[in-house]
Amino acid sequence: MRITRHLSQLWEKGTPVAGHLNTYFFFALLRVLLVFVPQLGYVHPDEFFQSVEVMTGDHFRLEHTRTWEFNNTMPVRSITLPWALLRVPWSFYEFAALYARSYWKVELINSYAYLVFPRLIYTLISYSNDWCLYRICRLYGLRHEIRLLALGSCWVLLVFGTRTFSNTLELAMCSWLLWLVAESMLKTNTVVYKKEYLEEKYDKAASISERVKIWKLKNALPAHNLQHLFAMSSICVAGVFNRPTFLLFGAPMVFFWLLRGMGTRSVNFRDFNLRIGLFCVCALPALLLFIFCDSLYYQHLTVGELHMLHLGIDNFVFTPWNFIKYNLDSAQTATHGVHPCYVHLLVNMPLLFNVLGFASLVAFAQLLLRFFCAEYQLLPRFQSIVSLMSGAIFVPLFFLSLINHQEPRFLLPLTFPLLLLHAPKLVTGFSATYPFQTQHRLLRWLYERILSRQASAPHLLRIWYVCNVVMTLFFGFIHQAGIFPLAQQMSRVVATKPTATHVHLLTSHTYSLPLHLVNVPSSRVLHFNPQTHQRYRHQRDFFLYEYGGLALDTVMHKVKLISGNCELKRNGPTRLRYKMYLALPASLSGELHEALKRSNASSYLNFELLSVFYPHLSTEAFPRLQGRHPCDVDAPHWTHDDLKGTCAVEQPPNFSLSYLSRQFSSIVHQFGLALYEIDVRRKQPRKILIKICLFNPQILFQFLICLALFVAVAQAGYIASPVATYAAAPAFAATTYAAAPSYAATYAAAAPVTTYSAAAVPAYSTYAAAAPAYTASVYSAPAYAGVAPVATYAAPAYTAPVTTYAAPAVISPFLKKK
């Protein structure tokens, strides 16, 4: 406690600069801590399905979803960078996990590791943005404290910077490229200035010795024309193969690098053309490496073809070109969502950067206004750091706005230049001086009330903190946050299920579930057993059905189809058992109950609530004021006011405290992902039937009435039974067992059921009484096994009673005996 108090005192007593740095280090540490917590929020499916799902599934031979972007026919995603950033580190991690399992009995390969380890790699890469920002600030003498604070506290770094998006790598590569270009520009400007200065001194030199001295100083100047050439060209190639949109972000940076020193006596168009040519040449090694690795992975190129040198143009894959061809078709991009052209400018920029997003738009509008008003003296110099950062922001923003599919994450590379230019406004306000050229009462009021330092500076930093904290909590811990706990639950279900049991999971109104997090061995590849040194293949036992925003009535139809198919396999020759689950937002519990009633499936399907994963918010199913708790989809449960029932919010409101508390509880409990187990209703056990009868007087009364009627019917049947005929004809028994003892012994041994035929089936005794000739002729014969009794048995006197009494089950033993 004393150490904490001492640190807080130092924090408070320090200078504002020291306070900004301390706050930055706090957010920098928080960034890596949020990886291990971990953040359960699910921002977008591309977080997994563009890299981690494929790489982790391939490496550990797990069931995974290979999206259309990785098909071998026309792949649009390069595999080289994900392979280098994930497959290679996974190999080292697997090696460490092997020793941890052997020596410490600790299992390091699980769903948690599949989620956290790739995020840790991308988080470490994100710290390079901080380093590049610091280096540029030190090079140009800018205040780095407030800029680092803005970068560290921005939710873009706290959320997107810790996720496995390709946009996160694009942000890092743009930061590297901006740093190299800014350093090259500064060095070129310095060298050119010194060179021109020495040339002037050389022309004015009076003596040969002085000229020789100046000539030596001029030749000692460092080379600047091709600075960072190979590094920049390699970064550009890697950025294009990572995301071809890097062309839009990197083009203005490379353009500023090519124009360094232009307009001076030392740099001319020959240098410009030389830079372009050498830039393309230096990009060839990285280009060939990416094409070669992608061609091998997608099996367009094989080792045998390389060995035999049977190569053609079809053996090589150029994934950026496939990506561009796909996105040039507006009909195909429309399948991912169509947005107006102003979404990036008016929605995504404020969403990502809040007050600084507005400040950048206002600053750019001011630059355009000065340009069109011919106030060129007020514009920044073209080859300055301000022009470089402004071009890095608004050139890609303009071209990305022309694409009909626009998402906020596409603008992540704008974070670095935007914060470098406008982060100081968090402490200085929107404008430190009067920004307008004309004096007007309205403009003066706008400056004094909104733009001035006194009006805006005290509030901008607070607004920045609040907005970033809210966005971090929402996208980092609430939005679709139940997906990972659901995957862990399914992993436990699959690991503990009985053998020969299939697990079926249906999801609705949620994002796609990354299959590699369920940790199910793949059924499509061969596995190796290190004990027996044999290869084997797993049978598929986990099935995922994702229905997105499909209507719940249609989902119920799918449930009935799947359950019917599973029941056929269960009752078939394989006797394959199954478990079926349904996961959907808890806010749809009421709609699920109504859909179940409309589908008439409640008579044979039982939905049991297993668990609810909090928090979880799906934008496809927002919580409702008149919603219900997640509950068992069964009518009796809907009257209970507990976690398994529903609040009585459908009752008329009386605005009492209890009603408001139930209303609030209902809304809170809708922020969850409900997991139901679906089972087919079968015959209830006897204990459950007795329990129902004892606790329901009406059912008990009906049961007693039915029991009394059954006893009465049975008694009436016993009284009317022809057993009396058998007793009234003692000659039958006497004649039968006295005259033919051999038959009685033989028949009793062969078919003992006939011993009870008189009591069980009265038709036998009736027949014996109605046809005494039969009994006399058969059982009074001296030899039962002879031919004569057989002929007597087939006499017409016997066949007539057979047609009269419809009891073939009684007569069949006699036929079998004969």
mmCIF file of N, CA and C in Angstrom, residues 151 154 156-157 171 352-353 411-420:
data_model
loop_
_atom_site.group_PDB
_atom_site.id
_atom_site.type_symbol
_atom_site.label_atom_id
_atom_site.label_comp_id
_atom_site.label_asym_id
_atom_site.label_seq_id
_atom_site.Cartn_x
_atom_site.Cartn_y
_atom_site.Cartn_z
ATOM 1 N N LEU A 151 -1.863 7.417 -28.856
ATOM 2 C CA LEU A 151 -1.755 6.126 -29.539
ATOM 3 C C LEU A 151 -1.988 4.971 -28.571
ATOM 4 N N CYS A 154 -5.752 4.736 -27.497
ATOM 5 C CA CYS A 154 -6.736 4.594 -28.573
ATOM 6 C C CYS A 154 -7.256 3.155 -28.598
ATOM 7 N N VAL A 156 -8.311 1.585 -30.983
ATOM 8 C CA VAL A 156 -7.837 0.882 -32.172
ATOM 9 C C VAL A 156 -6.655 -0.011 -31.831
ATOM 10 N N LEU A 157 -5.739 0.490 -31.002
ATOM 11 C CA LEU A 157 -4.596 -0.327 -30.582
ATOM 12 C C LEU A 157 -4.989 -1.325 -29.500
ATOM 13 N N LEU A 171 -1.554 -1.935 -40.672
ATOM 14 C CA LEU A 171 -1.244 -0.760 -39.857
ATOM 15 C C LEU A 171 0.232 -0.720 -39.500
ATOM 16 N N LEU A 352 -13.790 5.440 -35.201
ATOM 17 C CA LEU A 352 -12.455 4.974 -34.827
ATOM 18 C C LEU A 352 -11.698 5.995 -33.988
ATOM 19 N N PHE A 353 -11.833 7.287 -34.307
ATOM 20 C CA PHE A 353 -10.962 8.292 -33.699
ATOM 21 C C PHE A 353 -11.717 9.386 -32.967
ATOM 22 N N LEU A 411 -9.831 1.224 -42.327
ATOM 23 C CA LEU A 411 -9.154 2.506 -42.109
ATOM 24 C C LEU A 411 -8.113 2.444 -40.999
ATOM 25 N N LEU A 412 -7.769 1.275 -40.525
ATOM 26 C CA LEU A 412 -6.789 1.179 -39.437
ATOM 27 C C LEU A 412 -5.437 1.808 -39.784
ATOM 28 N N PRO A 413 -4.912 1.680 -41.020
ATOM 29 C CA PRO A 413 -3.613 2.304 -41.302
ATOM 30 C C PRO A 413 -3.604 3.819 -41.197
ATOM 31 N N LEU A 414 -4.779 4.454 -41.116
ATOM 32 C CA LEU A 414 -4.806 5.908 -40.951
ATOM 33 C C LEU A 414 -4.498 6.333 -39.521
ATOM 34 N N THR A 415 -4.445 5.395 -38.593
ATOM 35 C CA THR A 415 -4.255 5.735 -37.182
ATOM 36 C C THR A 415 -2.939 6.462 -36.952
ATOM 37 N N PHE A 416 -1.864 5.942 -37.515
ATOM 38 C CA PHE A 416 -0.539 6.509 -37.266
ATOM 39 C C PHE A 416 -0.421 7.949 -37.754
ATOM 40 N N PRO A 417 -0.673 8.254 -39.023
ATOM 41 C CA PRO A 417 -0.508 9.656 -39.456
ATOM 42 C C PRO A 417 -1.524 10.595 -38.817
ATOM 43 N N LEU A 418 -2.749 10.104 -38.543
ATOM 44 C CA LEU A 418 -3.762 10.985 -37.964
ATOM 45 C C LEU A 418 -3.379 11.408 -36.550
ATOM 46 N N LEU A 419 -2.906 10.462 -35.738
ATOM 47 C CA LEU A 419 -2.515 10.815 -34.372
ATOM 48 C C LEU A 419 -1.231 11.639 -34.353
ATOM 49 N N LEU A 420 -0.344 11.408 -35.294
ATOM 50 C CA LEU A 420 0.877 12.209 -35.346
ATOM 51 C C LEU A 420 0.566 13.675 -35.625
#
